[in-house]
Amino acid sequence: MSANRLIYLPLGGAGEIGMNSYVYGYGPRGKERLILVDTGVAFPDMDSSPGVDLIMADVSWLHDKLDRLEAIFITHAHEDHIGALPHLWPELGKTVYCRRFTATIGRLKFEEAGLPVDQIVTVEPRPATVEAGLFKVQFVPVSHSIPESSALVIDTPAGRIFHSADFKIDHSPVVGEAWDDARIAEIVAERPVKAMTCDSTNVFSTHAGRSEATLAEPLTELIRGCTGMVVATTFGSNVARLKTLAEAGRAADRTICVLGRSMKRMLAASEEAAVLSGFPRTVTPEEALEVPRRNLMLLVTGSQGERRAASAQLSRGKYLGLEMKEGDTFLFSSKTIPGNERDVLRVWNAFSEMGVQVIDDQGGKYHVSGHANRPDLEHVHRLILPDMLIPMHGEHRHLAEHVRIATESGIAAAVAPNGTMLDLTGDVPEVAEYIETGRIYLDGTAMVGALDGVVRDRIRMALNGHVLVTLILDEGDEPMGEPWVEIMGLPPVGRGERPLAETLEADLAQVIDRLGRKILGDDDKLEEELRRVVRQISVEEIGKKPEVTVVISRLVAE
């Protein structure tokens, strides 16, 4: 039997921002007992995944290893860490461990999906320990932009792992636990950390991170200086920011109204989990209509320009009876996630056309990140002093830069993007093997593999248009009338201003008249020929080679 080994395998979240999903294993080679940390999502864009609702890591590597998967651990309730849980849990079927606020969000998701909520177990933070096979796991409170975010201390027979999850150094986070050096030092004093897997999101930010508490004064000053209605957006999960904004609004003598299902849900879950108290009184949209505009502040969803969120709907007109007008102010108290710039600017420009003053975070004046910047990462490196460091939660450039910083400090490190299994058993991380990883799309209510061709075909139709050809043949393989054509997503007329559909029908009829019995009697060959002709004529007429669907119907003699 081969020697036991300690492995780390990112299925998502390493080499990208979002879709976090990490596997740890210990045991004989190929027979390791496993745990899964986080099941997050990424969000689609119209260029690469049109029409898709959510993107999640492909966990098929675990399918034939479910008898060795001990448990699932969720570090916090951001969608890029918990969003895939209700979609993947039916095939994984393992007990889920997380802290109270995260469990509240998880159970809501399970209830909506009709899944057993008793499979989500609430765990108190350190010193409480979850024993999952050969693993002993403790939740360690860290500060982040959502309540009860936690690092994980994972003890194995081969050594201790510190899985940082998302964190920042914030000693006064407004909501949730503060960062505590002493608490981390105790962990290291108990047992040296063999490997630290660490957040890399802000590795390129060279200034020290700022506390959430520093925003109260500038936000209050800004809102006091506004004459019309004030509308502010941020991430719905950033409960601390919502409280800071609401308190700033109240200090400026404004009534607060919250718009957006996800934001209301987070606030309700925060109160239910007892992590939020003292939130200023809010009014309903109906009540807000009776409040003078100079005394009204809306907190709304849609900081990333999401089309169905409250921000975007306000930018297109009325939303629940409320509307923006000239002289109002709209504040983005958030950072635009790379890739969302176009959607955010669409909302911004729409407000600008209304005469609304739009203000963004202005270099951090009205927003602070929930992730540790480089000086804070270096501080944590020195505090934990791991034998080795594995960057995660970042694009490849983030991982590579984080490795460079670690190695300059004398810490062994390795870049391990999705699918790279590392052996952590020795003194340095070594690549054990490469696993084929991919993505799964939630497309409406269906789960679709990234390689299934569904989204690829959708993109091709969007780029090239579509032609439907219908042809009916009798019992003797003779055409019954001419073929007819329907076009979608293509110019209606071609050269000479003749309707494109008519041109295609006429040319197809001529081709069919010339075809022999051998082709007319073979659906596959006939379909191939008609498709070829449609594409050829389309290129000549409009310069496009469309996607073509051919429907052949044959009459059968009784």
XYZ file of C-alpha atoms in Angstrom:
558
model
C 0.000 0.000 0.000
C 1.288 3.458 -0.905
C 2.182 5.949 1.819
C -0.427 8.411 3.058
C -0.394 11.851 1.538
C -2.027 15.226 2.171
C -3.513 16.798 -0.971
C -5.096 20.074 -2.013
C -7.180 20.404 -5.190
C -8.977 23.585 -6.302
C -12.004 22.838 -8.485
C -12.922 26.527 -8.753
C -11.702 29.882 -7.453
C -8.007 29.478 -8.290
C -7.186 31.341 -11.479
C -10.435 33.319 -11.352
C -12.476 35.530 -9.051
C -15.523 33.601 -7.842
C -16.808 30.012 -8.043
C -14.749 28.960 -5.013
C -14.564 25.202 -4.423
C -11.604 23.443 -2.813
C -10.908 19.812 -1.939
C -8.548 18.584 0.800
C -7.616 14.948 1.169
C -5.549 12.658 3.354
C -4.809 8.941 3.083
C -3.213 6.382 0.752
C -2.599 7.618 -2.782
C -5.842 7.426 -4.747
C -7.826 6.454 -1.648
C -7.670 9.682 0.330
C -10.543 10.666 2.593
C -11.835 14.027 1.388
C -13.556 17.205 2.519
C -14.970 19.955 0.294
C -14.626 23.619 1.268
C -17.154 26.003 -0.316
C -19.438 25.578 -3.323
C -19.593 28.984 -4.954
C -20.861 30.472 -8.184
C -19.636 32.933 -10.751
C -21.915 35.167 -12.747
C -22.405 35.070 -16.531
C -21.840 37.748 -19.118
C -23.446 38.231 -22.485
C -20.202 37.715 -24.387
C -19.223 34.269 -23.110
C -22.365 32.845 -21.508
C -25.513 34.546 -22.865
C -28.758 33.568 -21.197
C -27.042 31.621 -18.432
C -28.190 32.256 -14.854
C -25.246 30.968 -12.807
C -21.876 29.312 -13.365
C -20.446 26.780 -10.919
C -17.489 24.431 -10.680
C -17.818 21.002 -12.236
C -17.534 18.572 -9.301
C -17.617 15.427 -11.450
C -14.153 14.469 -10.110
C -15.937 13.725 -6.834
C -18.681 11.564 -8.368
C -16.907 8.226 -8.030
C -15.369 9.262 -4.716
C -18.508 10.148 -2.781
C -17.932 7.228 -0.435
C -14.712 8.986 0.566
C -16.159 12.498 0.862
C -16.657 13.174 4.571
C -18.374 16.573 4.666
C -18.836 20.018 3.135
C -17.681 23.176 4.918
C -18.900 26.665 3.954
C -16.722 29.555 5.114
C -19.254 32.382 4.638
C -22.456 33.352 2.867
C -21.210 35.210 -0.179
C -22.633 33.734 -3.365
C -19.175 32.936 -4.709
C -18.770 30.582 -1.745
C -22.287 29.237 -1.066
C -24.320 29.963 -4.215
C -23.887 26.531 -5.835
C -24.773 24.580 -2.685
C -28.487 23.948 -3.431
C -27.644 22.980 -7.025
C -24.751 20.610 -6.263
C -25.871 19.176 -2.937
C -28.339 16.644 -4.444
C -25.436 14.851 -6.154
C -22.992 15.292 -3.253
C -25.417 14.507 -0.431
C -23.049 15.213 2.481
C -23.600 17.085 5.733
C -22.872 20.802 5.448
C -21.130 22.613 8.313
C -21.096 26.387 8.711
C -21.668 29.162 11.223
C -25.072 30.498 12.244
C -25.529 33.365 9.770
C -24.235 31.257 6.870
C -26.525 28.424 7.967
C -29.488 30.820 7.955
C -28.776 31.752 4.334
C -28.086 28.122 3.405
C -31.342 26.881 4.891
C -33.295 29.534 2.990
C -31.723 28.250 -0.214
C -32.489 24.640 0.721
C -36.120 25.485 1.539
C -36.564 27.137 -1.865
C -35.036 24.087 -3.571
C -37.074 21.582 -1.529
C -33.958 20.116 0.096
C -33.657 18.837 3.701
C -32.591 21.777 5.845
C -31.419 19.439 8.624
C -28.411 18.624 6.466
C -27.011 22.081 7.277
C -25.408 21.994 10.731
C -24.556 25.138 12.676
C -21.101 25.158 14.235
C -19.869 27.535 16.920
C -16.481 29.091 16.158
C -13.233 27.917 17.696
C -12.697 26.106 20.032
C -15.587 23.917 18.790
C -14.259 21.204 16.489
C -15.977 19.211 13.745
C -14.534 15.739 13.302
C -14.956 14.610 9.712
C -13.182 11.303 9.334
C -9.465 11.949 9.698
C -10.006 15.732 9.632
C -10.618 18.003 12.603
C -11.963 21.366 11.482
C -12.416 24.581 13.448
C -14.072 27.813 12.302
C -11.995 30.908 13.101
C -13.790 34.285 12.932
C -12.202 36.780 10.537
C -13.380 40.194 9.371
C -14.807 40.473 5.863
C -17.683 42.271 4.113
C -20.344 39.859 5.362
C -21.202 38.684 8.888
C -19.527 35.642 10.420
C -16.936 35.025 7.752
C -14.477 32.388 8.903
C -11.107 30.930 8.158
C -10.767 27.197 8.714
C -8.143 25.429 10.786
C -7.942 21.938 9.294
C -5.971 19.440 11.356
C -4.771 16.270 9.651
C -2.320 13.524 10.637
C 0.159 15.165 8.251
C -0.097 18.649 9.714
C -2.267 21.717 10.203
C -3.750 23.716 7.333
C -4.952 27.304 7.673
C -7.549 28.003 4.968
C -7.971 31.783 5.111
C -11.119 32.080 2.971
C -11.922 35.767 2.295
C -10.657 38.171 4.929
C -9.357 41.627 5.705
C -7.696 43.160 8.741
C -10.407 45.342 10.256
C -10.414 46.122 13.955
C -13.763 47.965 13.851
C -15.909 46.343 11.143
C -19.287 47.865 12.282
C -21.007 44.464 11.938
C -19.396 41.133 12.729
C -16.175 40.142 14.449
C -12.999 42.193 14.301
C -9.696 40.782 13.148
C -7.788 39.463 16.163
C -4.025 38.877 15.944
C -4.012 37.216 19.363
C -6.568 34.638 18.257
C -4.453 33.749 15.224
C -1.269 33.627 17.323
C -2.920 31.076 19.616
C -3.557 28.817 16.627
C 0.089 28.922 15.624
C 1.263 28.374 19.212
C -0.923 25.274 19.538
C 0.457 23.640 16.417
C 2.623 25.095 13.650
C 0.839 25.669 10.350
C 2.117 23.353 7.642
C 0.242 24.988 4.776
C -1.723 28.190 4.419
C -4.146 28.550 1.510
C -4.701 32.278 1.226
C -6.959 34.915 -0.322
C -5.122 36.747 -3.132
C -7.762 39.194 -4.382
C -6.022 42.444 -3.403
C -2.408 41.355 -3.694
C -1.713 44.219 -6.108
C -3.076 46.895 -3.718
C 0.034 48.275 -2.048
C -1.598 50.469 0.615
C -2.850 49.158 3.936
C -6.526 48.268 4.085
C -9.039 50.598 5.741
C -11.749 49.847 8.258
C -15.449 49.928 7.488
C -15.782 52.418 10.352
C -13.848 55.074 8.380
C -16.764 55.510 5.965
C -19.310 56.894 8.400
C -18.072 60.491 8.406
C -17.571 61.010 4.638
C -20.890 59.325 3.839
C -22.776 61.486 6.326
C -21.101 64.604 4.948
C -21.975 63.627 1.390
C -25.645 62.895 2.129
C -26.098 66.098 4.147
C -24.942 68.087 1.131
C -27.555 66.588 -1.222
C -30.761 68.494 -1.922
C -32.878 65.906 -3.744
C -33.546 62.242 -3.058
C -30.474 60.142 -2.338
C -30.188 56.578 -3.640
C -27.248 54.371 -2.670
C -26.298 50.914 -3.846
C -23.812 48.384 -2.524
C -23.491 44.621 -2.358
C -26.649 43.303 -0.706
C -24.581 40.988 1.480
C -22.502 43.841 2.881
C -24.687 44.289 5.940
C -22.127 46.516 7.649
C -22.169 48.939 4.692
C -25.955 48.961 4.651
C -25.946 49.901 8.313
C -23.302 52.586 7.748
C -25.315 54.053 4.858
C -28.591 53.923 6.774
C -27.066 55.589 9.826
C -25.499 58.267 7.631
C -28.914 58.860 6.065
C -30.610 59.164 9.447
C -27.901 61.566 10.611
C -28.794 63.678 7.574
C -32.484 63.638 8.598
C -33.565 61.178 5.925
C -36.074 58.338 6.071
C -34.687 55.019 4.860
C -36.365 52.679 2.372
C -34.790 49.399 1.218
C -35.512 48.156 -2.329
C -34.474 44.760 -3.649
C -35.301 41.223 -2.563
C -31.729 40.066 -1.951
C -30.903 43.077 0.201
C -34.021 42.665 2.331
C -33.275 38.969 2.643
C -29.750 39.612 3.928
C -30.950 42.148 6.466
C -33.644 39.778 7.712
C -31.168 36.896 7.943
C -28.705 39.102 9.832
C -31.324 40.001 12.401
C -32.493 36.384 12.672
C -28.922 35.225 13.280
C -28.446 38.025 15.825
C -25.443 39.518 14.030
C -27.202 42.828 13.268
C -28.842 45.152 15.740
C -29.705 48.811 15.850
C -30.468 49.131 12.145
C -32.396 52.382 11.581
C -36.138 52.104 11.037
C -37.151 51.633 7.409
C -40.374 52.369 5.553
C -42.166 50.559 2.739
C -42.081 51.864 -0.860
C -45.707 52.965 -0.409
C -44.780 54.961 2.686
C -41.698 56.367 0.950
C -43.944 58.010 -1.662
C -45.313 60.275 1.093
C -41.862 61.425 2.244
C -40.458 64.683 0.788
C -37.615 63.909 -1.626
C -35.103 65.976 0.365
C -35.828 63.731 3.357
C -35.754 60.357 1.591
C -32.904 57.883 1.053
C -33.221 54.592 -0.820
C -30.889 51.649 -0.341
C -31.121 49.565 -3.497
C -29.713 46.415 -5.087
C -27.776 46.415 -8.342
C -24.277 47.717 -7.597
C -22.971 45.700 -10.566
C -25.570 46.972 -13.033
C -27.705 43.801 -12.945
C -30.603 44.371 -15.334
C -33.349 43.114 -13.023
C -32.047 44.795 -9.860
C -33.599 47.918 -8.372
C -30.825 50.259 -9.611
C -31.278 49.273 -13.239
C -35.051 49.445 -12.996
C -34.867 52.957 -11.544
C -32.550 53.909 -14.415
C -35.257 52.806 -16.878
C -38.152 54.601 -15.163
C -40.385 53.987 -12.162
C -39.822 51.139 -9.720
C -42.587 50.396 -7.189
C -43.862 53.915 -7.816
C -40.530 55.578 -7.050
C -38.473 57.360 -9.689
C -35.300 59.401 -10.029
C -35.510 63.052 -11.035
C -33.180 65.885 -11.920
C -31.305 67.053 -8.827
C -31.298 63.635 -7.145
C -28.065 61.834 -6.228
C -27.115 58.216 -6.924
C -24.153 56.705 -5.031
C -22.196 53.569 -5.924
C -20.795 52.603 -2.500
C -19.080 49.624 -4.078
C -16.308 48.512 -6.379
C -17.147 47.414 -9.892
C -16.120 43.803 -10.380
C -13.973 43.413 -13.521
C -16.235 42.435 -16.392
C -19.241 44.388 -15.091
C -18.052 47.824 -16.240
C -20.362 47.956 -19.258
C -23.490 47.165 -17.216
C -22.581 49.693 -14.514
C -21.902 52.420 -17.086
C -25.240 51.709 -18.760
C -27.006 52.508 -15.486
C -24.738 55.482 -14.833
C -25.410 57.025 -18.263
C -29.159 56.512 -17.938
C -29.157 58.434 -14.647
C -26.922 61.109 -16.148
C -29.464 61.664 -18.930
C -32.109 62.239 -16.234
C -29.997 64.973 -14.628
C -29.120 62.781 -11.653
C -25.723 63.309 -10.025
C -23.868 59.979 -9.979
C -21.026 59.419 -7.504
C -18.780 56.385 -7.382
C -16.392 55.228 -4.652
C -13.869 57.952 -5.648
C -10.716 56.068 -4.827
C -12.085 54.518 -1.664
C -13.722 57.569 -0.100
C -17.129 55.887 -0.066
C -16.089 52.223 -0.234
C -13.538 49.930 1.401
C -12.683 46.438 0.217
C -13.483 43.285 2.139
C -10.166 41.704 1.127
C -6.684 42.088 2.576
C -4.293 44.333 0.664
C -0.628 43.435 0.173
C 0.682 44.925 3.471
C -2.033 43.053 5.356
C -1.251 39.806 3.541
C 2.416 40.200 4.436
C 1.443 40.821 8.062
C -0.587 37.602 8.128
C 2.285 35.679 6.528
C 4.548 36.816 9.373
C 1.882 36.079 11.971
C 1.143 32.526 10.832
C 4.602 31.610 9.471
C 3.393 28.617 7.440
C 5.849 26.095 6.052
C 4.246 26.644 2.666
C 1.733 29.040 1.128
C -0.763 28.258 -1.636
C -2.510 31.331 -3.078
C -6.182 30.991 -3.971
C -9.150 33.266 -4.719
C -7.631 35.219 -7.586
C -6.834 35.264 -11.266
C -3.572 33.657 -12.355
C -1.735 36.976 -12.136
C -2.868 37.339 -8.505
C -1.693 33.836 -7.651
C 1.688 34.376 -9.313
C 2.268 37.695 -7.547
C 1.295 36.189 -4.206
C 3.799 33.371 -4.736
C 6.504 35.909 -5.538
C 5.849 37.809 -2.296
C 5.847 34.611 -0.252
C 9.058 33.217 -1.720
C 10.841 36.549 -1.186
C 9.996 36.099 2.497
C 11.439 32.607 2.537
C 8.116 30.740 2.435
C 7.783 27.838 0.007
C 4.880 28.542 -2.359
C 3.278 27.303 -5.562
C 0.802 28.532 -8.156
C -2.033 26.005 -8.290
C -4.856 27.021 -10.652
C -8.028 24.970 -10.930
C -7.333 21.297 -11.524
C -3.817 21.336 -10.072
C -3.589 18.741 -7.317
C -0.782 19.525 -4.889
C 0.892 17.071 -2.552
C 1.480 18.964 0.708
C 3.019 16.045 2.583
C 6.659 17.097 2.276
C 8.495 20.320 3.002
C 7.436 22.008 -0.230
C 4.257 21.759 -2.298
C 4.618 19.437 -5.273
C 2.284 18.884 -8.206
C 0.790 15.410 -7.812
C -1.345 15.409 -10.951
C -3.580 17.540 -13.106
C -7.343 17.004 -13.000
C -9.664 18.014 -15.814
C -11.923 20.685 -14.383
C -14.681 22.629 -16.033
C -17.856 24.563 -15.444
C -21.523 23.796 -15.088
C -24.172 26.302 -16.140
C -27.536 26.814 -14.504
C -29.552 27.650 -17.607
C -33.074 28.414 -16.484
C -33.855 25.352 -14.405
C -31.512 22.990 -16.270
C -27.930 22.118 -15.376
C -25.798 22.230 -18.531
C -22.168 21.249 -18.944
C -19.886 23.868 -20.447
C -18.835 21.363 -23.123
C -22.371 20.224 -23.945
C -22.594 22.754 -26.756
C -25.761 24.512 -25.587
C -24.174 27.882 -24.866
C -21.761 27.521 -27.788
C -24.711 27.043 -30.175
C -26.484 30.014 -28.587
C -23.464 32.205 -29.204
C -23.163 30.995 -32.780
C -26.838 31.801 -33.444
C -26.389 35.237 -31.874
C -23.371 35.948 -34.057
C -24.563 34.383 -37.295
C -28.369 34.343 -37.240
C -30.558 31.331 -37.994
C -32.383 29.885 -41.002
C -35.108 27.225 -40.750
C -35.780 25.215 -43.918
C -38.845 22.965 -44.146
C -39.386 20.440 -46.940
C -42.152 17.834 -47.422
C -41.634 14.748 -49.619
C -44.262 12.237 -50.737
C -44.051 8.442 -50.688
C -41.996 8.465 -53.871
C -39.438 10.949 -52.510
C -40.871 13.718 -54.678
C -41.093 17.230 -53.203
C -44.622 18.361 -52.405
C -44.323 21.975 -53.377
C -41.315 24.195 -52.837
C -39.366 24.383 -49.587
C -40.152 27.281 -47.308
C -37.732 29.307 -45.263
C -37.936 31.285 -42.031
C -35.081 33.561 -40.966
C -34.177 34.936 -37.533
C -31.493 37.432 -36.628
C -30.636 38.172 -40.270
C -31.238 41.161 -42.560
C -34.631 40.724 -44.259
C -33.328 41.656 -47.716
C -30.226 40.785 -49.702
C -28.687 42.151 -52.863
C -31.075 43.883 -55.207
C -33.474 44.543 -52.310
C -35.092 41.126 -52.798
C -36.390 39.474 -49.594
C -33.741 37.033 -48.364
C -36.261 34.294 -47.531
C -37.678 34.398 -51.051
C -34.194 34.224 -52.581
C -33.324 31.192 -50.475
C -36.610 29.450 -51.306
C -36.172 29.983 -55.034
C -32.562 28.788 -55.090
C -33.349 25.774 -52.902
C -36.219 24.795 -55.222
C -33.864 24.821 -58.210
C -31.297 22.718 -56.360
C -33.925 20.173 -55.274
C -35.146 19.827 -58.865
C -31.627 18.803 -59.891
C -31.035 16.307 -57.077
C -31.080 12.604 -57.880
C -33.053 9.829 -56.162
C -30.033 8.793 -54.108
C -29.878 12.109 -52.256
C -33.647 12.722 -52.115
C -34.102 9.337 -50.482
C -31.446 9.899 -47.810
C -32.391 12.401 -45.076
C -28.802 12.935 -43.919
C -27.440 13.660 -47.380
C -30.416 15.826 -48.306
C -30.114 17.825 -45.101
C -26.387 18.337 -45.656
C -26.951 19.556 -49.214
C -29.717 22.011 -48.262
C -27.643 23.389 -45.397
C -24.675 23.896 -47.731
C -26.812 25.768 -50.257
C -28.390 28.050 -47.636
C -24.982 29.047 -46.297
C -23.545 29.603 -49.754
C -26.449 31.791 -50.906
C -26.483 33.716 -47.599
C -22.807 34.592 -47.942
C -23.484 35.856 -51.480
C -26.581 37.834 -50.466
C -25.719 39.279 -47.032
C -22.132 38.222 -46.257
C -23.201 35.933 -43.404
C -22.990 32.168 -42.929
C -25.968 31.439 -40.639
C -26.775 28.455 -38.475
C -29.223 26.285 -40.428
C -31.888 23.848 -39.269
C -33.451 21.599 -41.915
C -36.755 19.833 -41.198
C -37.629 17.058 -43.654
C -41.095 15.496 -43.441
C -41.991 12.383 -45.442
C -45.475 11.084 -46.156
C -45.858 7.365 -45.548
C -48.267 5.246 -47.613
C -50.977 3.515 -45.566
